[in-house]
Amino acid sequence: MSQESSTLADIPGLVRIENAGKEELTAHCMELTHSVYPHHQVYGQYCTIHEYVDCPPEQAYDYLRQGHHLEEWTCSLRDFAPTGTPGLWVGHDRLEDDTRIYCKVLANPEAMTVDYHCSWDQGEKLWMIYLMRVVPARLVLDKPGSVITWTNCRHPYYDDNPRPDLAPRPDRPWVGDYWDLFYAGHTVEMHNLKAILEHRHRGGLPVGSAPARTVAR
Amino acid sequence: MTTVSLTDVASYLPGEPVPAEFYTDFPGAEDKLRNHPMFKVPRLRHHVARDETNADMIERAVQSLVDRHGAAEIRGVDVLLVHSQLPDLPFVGAGTEVTRRLGLHPEWLVDVANAGCASFVYMLKMARQILTSTDAKTALICNAQSAAGQWFTQSEVRKLAQAAIPGDGCGVGYVTTSAQSPVLDVESRHIGEYAGDMTVAVDDGRKYWEPGKSQLRIGFTDASVAKVLARGNRLVPEVVNSLCRRLGMASTDIDVLITNQPNRTFLRNWREALQLPAERHLNTFDECGNLFGAAIPVTLDRAISSRRVKDGDLMVLGGFAHAGDFAGAVAVRWHGGRD
């Protein structure tokens, strides 16, 4: 027995070909396969969506990494302006009146990942994180274009606003109240993203656009 | 249009119940899959006797219909449809032998060799068509399943995890031109692209009729089992939902769902997909195992006998065949109490 497998032997609950065997593994997987899955089981703790976009991956990544484009493809994020803190922007989330959203973009050109670190009402702790990744479709689907994935994880603050005192008014609904609509809402936004990128790419236009405002008011 | 009813059903199970230990205690039995729901052994099943034929079982099942409806009524059926899961003879079905035993003189006789585990649904569709469009007034539809006690008891096959799942039995339906328990609609699909994916496996590659030592069994590679699972998961809810849509109902309006019962995983997945509680999806898996084509009529007969089908219930019978080459579902408004 190799040293590796002897250390693994102490770990309960591992299912590996060495201990399960092919048939048992197959049977186990079949048991885990249902016809349908309740929404909360699929989207209860994590919300991952994905879309094919007929636009070169470098351009799709370049579009996403520029935070001001959120004003084009999201449903409700508007009017971003720089804060005093480098890299931190503040805009409005028009999902609710008078609601400010703080946002910082962390992008990695090699992996083509673009993460939006956001939060409502305050910019000190950015806990509402949108993890996006552009994958060359040539690699995974053997066709031109991009596959874009997008994941949100259910941070505890979604269920419990840490700073209710910062809300513009006491009865303002909290962003986490919408968690069950994230699959739908994000799908709508993903379709916007796809439509914009495909339209511009198809027309030979630059996919990006200039920021609406370059200086803070 | 003439209304056609599924007037009654009856069933027969051969011999005494065979306990799970018949397989699990057999020397050399595979046991590593026993804990998985797909291969979890039913508590009981029935096996045909060595000399028991499809016609024998049908004759015994039909006897209950004779008792309830009279010999003259049953002898007078215009249509006889028979599905034998494992034909006793390769060149002729059991149909004509059944007519000889029961003294029938049907104008229509079809030995159905397709639609496998969902053939009760398809035969009901055919019977309804014949009763609607000709002078025929009554039909007998029969499902006989005798593979368990013959194939799966062979010395080598008996050791396999799959062997403990099947059971033998026979279910028959009496179909008439009446409005008592009307057949509301039928959805059926022949799916050619999945034809031939279920095979007879023989290890030495001989024709099944050629002499040799290898023992016949149902063949599935791991990959095709996964494919069949995915197809089955999809097909049965699809045909049932499609039937419900045509009837202007939701799947949740179904009072009694009865399907074929290949294993517990399918039963779970189908009721989940159709959003039905377990108590509305009836099965006889624990007592009878996988009855193949006989499952639907046998389960239905036992459900009626045990009063689990109530007067006025919307009953849906559905299933898929082989590796997915047929899927069908039929809806019946049940008013066929036995008092």
PDB file of N, CA and C in Angstrom, chain B residues 210-282:
ATOM      1  N   GLU B 210     -28.440 -21.552 -29.995  1.00  0.00           N
ATOM      2  CA  GLU B 210     -27.352 -22.488 -30.273  1.00  0.00           C
ATOM      3  C   GLU B 210     -26.917 -23.176 -28.984  1.00  0.00           C
ATOM      4  N   PRO B 211     -26.501 -24.433 -29.067  1.00  0.00           N
ATOM      5  CA  PRO B 211     -26.090 -25.116 -27.840  1.00  0.00           C
ATOM      6  C   PRO B 211     -24.834 -24.460 -27.260  1.00  0.00           C
ATOM      7  N   GLY B 212     -24.706 -24.527 -25.953  1.00  0.00           N
ATOM      8  CA  GLY B 212     -23.550 -23.914 -25.303  1.00  0.00           C
ATOM      9  C   GLY B 212     -23.766 -23.923 -23.812  1.00  0.00           C
ATOM     10  N   LYS B 213     -22.759 -23.469 -23.094  1.00  0.00           N
ATOM     11  CA  LYS B 213     -22.840 -23.533 -21.634  1.00  0.00           C
ATOM     12  C   LYS B 213     -23.249 -22.192 -21.007  1.00  0.00           C
ATOM     13  N   SER B 214     -23.053 -21.106 -21.758  1.00  0.00           N
ATOM     14  CA  SER B 214     -23.313 -19.787 -21.160  1.00  0.00           C
ATOM     15  C   SER B 214     -24.803 -19.639 -20.858  1.00  0.00           C
ATOM     16  N   GLN B 215     -25.093 -18.919 -19.780  1.00  0.00           N
ATOM     17  CA  GLN B 215     -26.478 -18.788 -19.330  1.00  0.00           C
ATOM     18  C   GLN B 215     -27.041 -17.431 -19.754  1.00  0.00           C
ATOM     19  N   LEU B 216     -28.239 -17.470 -20.321  1.00  0.00           N
ATOM     20  CA  LEU B 216     -28.867 -16.243 -20.797  1.00  0.00           C
ATOM     21  C   LEU B 216     -29.171 -15.305 -19.636  1.00  0.00           C
ATOM     22  N   ARG B 217     -28.918 -14.016 -19.878  1.00  0.00           N
ATOM     23  CA  ARG B 217     -29.361 -13.005 -18.912  1.00  0.00           C
ATOM     24  C   ARG B 217     -29.599 -11.704 -19.672  1.00  0.00           C
ATOM     25  N   ILE B 218     -30.159 -10.735 -18.996  1.00  0.00           N
ATOM     26  CA  ILE B 218     -30.355  -9.432 -19.627  1.00  0.00           C
ATOM     27  C   ILE B 218     -29.043  -8.672 -19.582  1.00  0.00           C
ATOM     28  N   GLY B 219     -28.627  -8.150 -20.706  1.00  0.00           N
ATOM     29  CA  GLY B 219     -27.322  -7.522 -20.787  1.00  0.00           C
ATOM     30  C   GLY B 219     -27.377  -6.007 -20.715  1.00  0.00           C
ATOM     31  N   PHE B 220     -26.509  -5.462 -19.867  1.00  0.00           N
ATOM     32  CA  PHE B 220     -26.307  -4.015 -19.772  1.00  0.00           C
ATOM     33  C   PHE B 220     -24.863  -3.770 -19.419  1.00  0.00           C
ATOM     34  N   THR B 221     -24.210  -2.945 -20.157  1.00  0.00           N
ATOM     35  CA  THR B 221     -22.906  -2.475 -19.677  1.00  0.00           C
ATOM     36  C   THR B 221     -23.190  -1.382 -18.649  1.00  0.00           C
ATOM     37  N   ASP B 222     -22.199  -1.022 -17.866  1.00  0.00           N
ATOM     38  CA  ASP B 222     -22.377   0.067 -16.907  1.00  0.00           C
ATOM     39  C   ASP B 222     -22.846   1.336 -17.594  1.00  0.00           C
ATOM     40  N   ALA B 223     -22.232   1.618 -18.727  1.00  0.00           N
ATOM     41  CA  ALA B 223     -22.567   2.848 -19.440  1.00  0.00           C
ATOM     42  C   ALA B 223     -24.020   2.837 -19.874  1.00  0.00           C
ATOM     43  N   SER B 224     -24.490   1.695 -20.372  1.00  0.00           N
ATOM     44  CA  SER B 224     -25.859   1.708 -20.854  1.00  0.00           C
ATOM     45  C   SER B 224     -26.844   1.712 -19.693  1.00  0.00           C
ATOM     46  N   VAL B 225     -26.459   1.151 -18.546  1.00  0.00           N
ATOM     47  CA  VAL B 225     -27.326   1.251 -17.372  1.00  0.00           C
ATOM     48  C   VAL B 225     -27.519   2.718 -17.009  1.00  0.00           C
ATOM     49  N   ALA B 226     -26.434   3.484 -17.046  1.00  0.00           N
ATOM     50  CA  ALA B 226     -26.529   4.917 -16.736  1.00  0.00           C
ATOM     51  C   ALA B 226     -27.429   5.629 -17.738  1.00  0.00           C
ATOM     52  N   LYS B 227     -27.293   5.256 -19.004  1.00  0.00           N
ATOM     53  CA  LYS B 227     -28.139   5.869 -20.034  1.00  0.00           C
ATOM     54  C   LYS B 227     -29.602   5.505 -19.828  1.00  0.00           C
ATOM     55  N   VAL B 228     -29.847   4.235 -19.529  1.00  0.00           N
ATOM     56  CA  VAL B 228     -31.228   3.783 -19.330  1.00  0.00           C
ATOM     57  C   VAL B 228     -31.836   4.500 -18.130  1.00  0.00           C
ATOM     58  N   LEU B 229     -31.028   4.693 -17.093  1.00  0.00           N
ATOM     59  CA  LEU B 229     -31.529   5.408 -15.920  1.00  0.00           C
ATOM     60  C   LEU B 229     -31.946   6.829 -16.306  1.00  0.00           C
ATOM     61  N   ALA B 230     -31.088   7.490 -17.055  1.00  0.00           N
ATOM     62  CA  ALA B 230     -31.388   8.868 -17.461  1.00  0.00           C
ATOM     63  C   ALA B 230     -32.638   8.914 -18.339  1.00  0.00           C
ATOM     64  N   ARG B 231     -32.752   7.954 -19.242  1.00  0.00           N
ATOM     65  CA  ARG B 231     -33.935   7.920 -20.124  1.00  0.00           C
ATOM     66  C   ARG B 231     -35.199   7.642 -19.337  1.00  0.00           C
ATOM     67  N   GLY B 232     -35.116   6.644 -18.476  1.00  0.00           N
ATOM     68  CA  GLY B 232     -36.284   6.279 -17.673  1.00  0.00           C
ATOM     69  C   GLY B 232     -36.726   7.427 -16.794  1.00  0.00           C
ATOM     70  N   ASN B 233     -35.747   8.093 -16.192  1.00  0.00           N
ATOM     71  CA  ASN B 233     -36.045   9.255 -15.346  1.00  0.00           C
ATOM     72  C   ASN B 233     -36.858  10.288 -16.107  1.00  0.00           C
ATOM     73  N   ARG B 234     -36.508  10.460 -17.358  1.00  0.00           N
ATOM     74  CA  ARG B 234     -37.107  11.503 -18.181  1.00  0.00           C
ATOM     75  C   ARG B 234     -38.418  11.052 -18.825  1.00  0.00           C
ATOM     76  N   LEU B 235     -38.411   9.821 -19.362  1.00  0.00           N
ATOM     77  CA  LEU B 235     -39.522   9.390 -20.220  1.00  0.00           C
ATOM     78  C   LEU B 235     -40.857   9.254 -19.495  1.00  0.00           C
ATOM     79  N   VAL B 236     -40.835   8.606 -18.343  1.00  0.00           N
ATOM     80  CA  VAL B 236     -42.111   8.340 -17.673  1.00  0.00           C
ATOM     81  C   VAL B 236     -42.780   9.643 -17.209  1.00  0.00           C
ATOM     82  N   PRO B 237     -42.048  10.526 -16.506  1.00  0.00           N
ATOM     83  CA  PRO B 237     -42.681  11.807 -16.170  1.00  0.00           C
ATOM     84  C   PRO B 237     -43.132  12.584 -17.415  1.00  0.00           C
ATOM     85  N   GLU B 238     -42.359  12.480 -18.499  1.00  0.00           N
ATOM     86  CA  GLU B 238     -42.716  13.195 -19.734  1.00  0.00           C
ATOM     87  C   GLU B 238     -44.059  12.729 -20.292  1.00  0.00           C
ATOM     88  N   VAL B 239     -44.235  11.417 -20.424  1.00  0.00           N
ATOM     89  CA  VAL B 239     -45.503  10.940 -21.015  1.00  0.00           C
ATOM     90  C   VAL B 239     -46.674  11.195 -20.065  1.00  0.00           C
ATOM     91  N   VAL B 240     -46.435  11.062 -18.766  1.00  0.00           N
ATOM     92  CA  VAL B 240     -47.521  11.314 -17.808  1.00  0.00           C
ATOM     93  C   VAL B 240     -47.891  12.794 -17.824  1.00  0.00           C
ATOM     94  N   ASN B 241     -46.893  13.669 -17.828  1.00  0.00           N
ATOM     95  CA  ASN B 241     -47.178  15.112 -17.874  1.00  0.00           C
ATOM     96  C   ASN B 241     -47.893  15.499 -19.161  1.00  0.00           C
ATOM     97  N   SER B 242     -47.455  14.888 -20.253  1.00  0.00           N
ATOM     98  CA  SER B 242     -48.064  15.191 -21.536  1.00  0.00           C
ATOM     99  C   SER B 242     -49.531  14.746 -21.554  1.00  0.00           C
ATOM    100  N   LEU B 243     -49.792  13.590 -20.987  1.00  0.00           N
ATOM    101  CA  LEU B 243     -51.165  13.085 -20.867  1.00  0.00           C
ATOM    102  C   LEU B 243     -52.004  14.039 -20.008  1.00  0.00           C
ATOM    103  N   CYS B 244     -51.454  14.447 -18.886  1.00  0.00           N
ATOM    104  CA  CYS B 244     -52.172  15.360 -17.986  1.00  0.00           C
ATOM    105  C   CYS B 244     -52.483  16.682 -18.682  1.00  0.00           C
ATOM    106  N   ARG B 245     -51.508  17.201 -19.421  1.00  0.00           N
ATOM    107  CA  ARG B 245     -51.728  18.464 -20.144  1.00  0.00           C
ATOM    108  C   ARG B 245     -52.893  18.332 -21.110  1.00  0.00           C
ATOM    109  N   ARG B 246     -52.913  17.216 -21.842  1.00  0.00           N
ATOM    110  CA  ARG B 246     -54.010  17.016 -22.805  1.00  0.00           C
ATOM    111  C   ARG B 246     -55.361  16.930 -22.116  1.00  0.00           C
ATOM    112  N   LEU B 247     -55.360  16.415 -20.896  1.00  0.00           N
ATOM    113  CA  LEU B 247     -56.609  16.292 -20.151  1.00  0.00           C
ATOM    114  C   LEU B 247     -56.951  17.572 -19.389  1.00  0.00           C
ATOM    115  N   GLY B 248     -56.069  18.560 -19.495  1.00  0.00           N
ATOM    116  CA  GLY B 248     -56.292  19.816 -18.780  1.00  0.00           C
ATOM    117  C   GLY B 248     -56.136  19.661 -17.283  1.00  0.00           C
ATOM    118  N   MET B 249     -55.252  18.757 -16.884  1.00  0.00           N
ATOM    119  CA  MET B 249     -55.038  18.511 -15.454  1.00  0.00           C
ATOM    120  C   MET B 249     -53.559  18.667 -15.130  1.00  0.00           C
ATOM    121  N   ALA B 250     -53.288  18.732 -13.832  1.00  0.00           N
ATOM    122  CA  ALA B 250     -51.898  18.748 -13.376  1.00  0.00           C
ATOM    123  C   ALA B 250     -51.547  17.350 -12.887  1.00  0.00           C
ATOM    124  N   SER B 251     -50.258  17.039 -12.892  1.00  0.00           N
ATOM    125  CA  SER B 251     -49.857  15.710 -12.406  1.00  0.00           C
ATOM    126  C   SER B 251     -50.303  15.512 -10.961  1.00  0.00           C
ATOM    127  N   THR B 252     -50.400  16.621 -10.230  1.00  0.00           N
ATOM    128  CA  THR B 252     -50.807  16.525  -8.819  1.00  0.00           C
ATOM    129  C   THR B 252     -52.295  16.195  -8.668  1.00  0.00           C
ATOM    130  N   ASP B 253     -53.030  16.234  -9.781  1.00  0.00           N
ATOM    131  CA  ASP B 253     -54.444  15.810  -9.728  1.00  0.00           C
ATOM    132  C   ASP B 253     -54.591  14.295  -9.763  1.00  0.00           C
ATOM    133  N   ILE B 254     -53.499  13.588 -10.038  1.00  0.00           N
ATOM    134  CA  ILE B 254     -53.575  12.128 -10.120  1.00  0.00           C
ATOM    135  C   ILE B 254     -53.821  11.554  -8.719  1.00  0.00           C
ATOM    136  N   ASP B 255     -54.883  10.758  -8.609  1.00  0.00           N
ATOM    137  CA  ASP B 255     -55.177  10.140  -7.310  1.00  0.00           C
ATOM    138  C   ASP B 255     -54.365   8.873  -7.112  1.00  0.00           C
ATOM    139  N   VAL B 256     -54.247   8.104  -8.194  1.00  0.00           N
ATOM    140  CA  VAL B 256     -53.507   6.837  -8.116  1.00  0.00           C
ATOM    141  C   VAL B 256     -52.602   6.719  -9.330  1.00  0.00           C
ATOM    142  N   LEU B 257     -51.308   6.636  -9.076  1.00  0.00           N
ATOM    143  CA  LEU B 257     -50.344   6.405 -10.158  1.00  0.00           C
ATOM    144  C   LEU B 257     -49.798   4.992  -9.999  1.00  0.00           C
ATOM    145  N   ILE B 258     -49.839   4.236 -11.082  1.00  0.00           N
ATOM    146  CA  ILE B 258     -49.231   2.900 -11.072  1.00  0.00           C
ATOM    147  C   ILE B 258     -48.304   2.818 -12.279  1.00  0.00           C
ATOM    148  N   THR B 259     -47.070   2.424 -12.026  1.00  0.00           N
ATOM    149  CA  THR B 259     -46.070   2.363 -13.093  1.00  0.00           C
ATOM    150  C   THR B 259     -45.449   0.970 -13.121  1.00  0.00           C
ATOM    151  N   ASN B 260     -44.598   0.749 -14.118  1.00  0.00           N
ATOM    152  CA  ASN B 260     -43.748  -0.430 -14.018  1.00  0.00           C
ATOM    153  C   ASN B 260     -42.771  -0.182 -12.875  1.00  0.00           C
ATOM    154  N   GLN B 261     -42.112  -1.233 -12.411  1.00  0.00           N
ATOM    155  CA  GLN B 261     -41.318  -1.092 -11.184  1.00  0.00           C
ATOM    156  C   GLN B 261     -39.972  -1.791 -11.314  1.00  0.00           C
ATOM    157  N   PRO B 262     -39.069  -1.213 -12.126  1.00  0.00           N
ATOM    158  CA  PRO B 262     -37.763  -1.840 -12.337  1.00  0.00           C
ATOM    159  C   PRO B 262     -36.920  -1.876 -11.070  1.00  0.00           C
ATOM    160  N   ASN B 263     -37.042  -0.836 -10.255  1.00  0.00           N
ATOM    161  CA  ASN B 263     -36.287  -0.772  -9.001  1.00  0.00           C
ATOM    162  C   ASN B 263     -36.816   0.395  -8.186  1.00  0.00           C
ATOM    163  N   ARG B 264     -36.329   0.504  -6.959  1.00  0.00           N
ATOM    164  CA  ARG B 264     -36.836   1.556  -6.061  1.00  0.00           C
ATOM    165  C   ARG B 264     -36.433   2.953  -6.513  1.00  0.00           C
ATOM    166  N   THR B 265     -35.284   3.045  -7.183  1.00  0.00           N
ATOM    167  CA  THR B 265     -34.809   4.369  -7.600  1.00  0.00           C
ATOM    168  C   THR B 265     -35.765   5.005  -8.613  1.00  0.00           C
ATOM    169  N   PHE B 266     -36.192   4.221  -9.592  1.00  0.00           N
ATOM    170  CA  PHE B 266     -37.151   4.747 -10.563  1.00  0.00           C
ATOM    171  C   PHE B 266     -38.456   5.154  -9.876  1.00  0.00           C
ATOM    172  N   LEU B 267     -38.940   4.308  -8.985  1.00  0.00           N
ATOM    173  CA  LEU B 267     -40.203   4.621  -8.312  1.00  0.00           C
ATOM    174  C   LEU B 267     -40.084   5.965  -7.587  1.00  0.00           C
ATOM    175  N   ARG B 268     -38.985   6.141  -6.874  1.00  0.00           N
ATOM    176  CA  ARG B 268     -38.752   7.404  -6.169  1.00  0.00           C
ATOM    177  C   ARG B 268     -38.676   8.574  -7.143  1.00  0.00           C
ATOM    178  N   ASN B 269     -37.898   8.412  -8.202  1.00  0.00           N
ATOM    179  CA  ASN B 269     -37.686   9.523  -9.131  1.00  0.00           C
ATOM    180  C   ASN B 269     -38.969   9.930  -9.847  1.00  0.00           C
ATOM    181  N   TRP B 270     -39.777   8.957 -10.211  1.00  0.00           N
ATOM    182  CA  TRP B 270     -41.014   9.274 -10.940  1.00  0.00           C
ATOM    183  C   TRP B 270     -42.009  10.008 -10.061  1.00  0.00           C
ATOM    184  N   ARG B 271     -42.157   9.547  -8.832  1.00  0.00           N
ATOM    185  CA  ARG B 271     -43.146  10.255  -8.006  1.00  0.00           C
ATOM    186  C   ARG B 271     -42.638  11.651  -7.632  1.00  0.00           C
ATOM    187  N   GLU B 272     -41.310  11.772  -7.451  1.00  0.00           N
ATOM    188  CA  GLU B 272     -40.756  13.110  -7.191  1.00  0.00           C
ATOM    189  C   GLU B 272     -41.009  14.030  -8.381  1.00  0.00           C
ATOM    190  N   ALA B 273     -40.748  13.504  -9.569  1.00  0.00           N
ATOM    191  CA  ALA B 273     -40.892  14.336 -10.772  1.00  0.00           C
ATOM    192  C   ALA B 273     -42.339  14.745 -10.992  1.00  0.00           C
ATOM    193  N   LEU B 274     -43.275  13.887 -10.611  1.00  0.00           N
ATOM    194  CA  LEU B 274     -44.694  14.179 -10.809  1.00  0.00           C
ATOM    195  C   LEU B 274     -45.305  14.823  -9.565  1.00  0.00           C
ATOM    196  N   GLN B 275     -44.459  15.086  -8.581  1.00  0.00           N
ATOM    197  CA  GLN B 275     -44.875  15.755  -7.338  1.00  0.00           C
ATOM    198  C   GLN B 275     -46.029  15.042  -6.648  1.00  0.00           C
ATOM    199  N   LEU B 276     -45.908  13.725  -6.574  1.00  0.00           N
ATOM    200  CA  LEU B 276     -46.940  12.929  -5.914  1.00  0.00           C
ATOM    201  C   LEU B 276     -46.372  12.305  -4.648  1.00  0.00           C
ATOM    202  N   PRO B 277     -47.160  12.285  -3.577  1.00  0.00           N
ATOM    203  CA  PRO B 277     -46.679  11.617  -2.367  1.00  0.00           C
ATOM    204  C   PRO B 277     -46.626  10.109  -2.583  1.00  0.00           C
ATOM    205  N   ALA B 278     -45.785   9.447  -1.816  1.00  0.00           N
ATOM    206  CA  ALA B 278     -45.575   8.003  -1.995  1.00  0.00           C
ATOM    207  C   ALA B 278     -46.888   7.227  -1.912  1.00  0.00           C
ATOM    208  N   GLU B 279     -47.812   7.671  -1.064  1.00  0.00           N
ATOM    209  CA  GLU B 279     -49.051   6.892  -0.892  1.00  0.00           C
ATOM    210  C   GLU B 279     -49.957   6.946  -2.121  1.00  0.00           C
ATOM    211  N   ARG B 280     -49.672   7.866  -3.055  1.00  0.00           N
ATOM    212  CA  ARG B 280     -50.480   7.886  -4.285  1.00  0.00           C
ATOM    213  C   ARG B 280     -49.788   7.160  -5.442  1.00  0.00           C
ATOM    214  N   HIS B 281     -48.548   6.767  -5.243  1.00  0.00           N
ATOM    215  CA  HIS B 281     -47.839   6.000  -6.275  1.00  0.00           C
ATOM    216  C   HIS B 281     -47.721   4.572  -5.764  1.00  0.00           C
ATOM    217  N   LEU B 282     -48.632   3.736  -6.203  1.00  0.00           N
ATOM    218  CA  LEU B 282     -48.718   2.384  -5.649  1.00  0.00           C
ATOM    219  C   LEU B 282     -47.771   1.441  -6.383  1.00  0.00           C
TER     220      LEU B 282
END
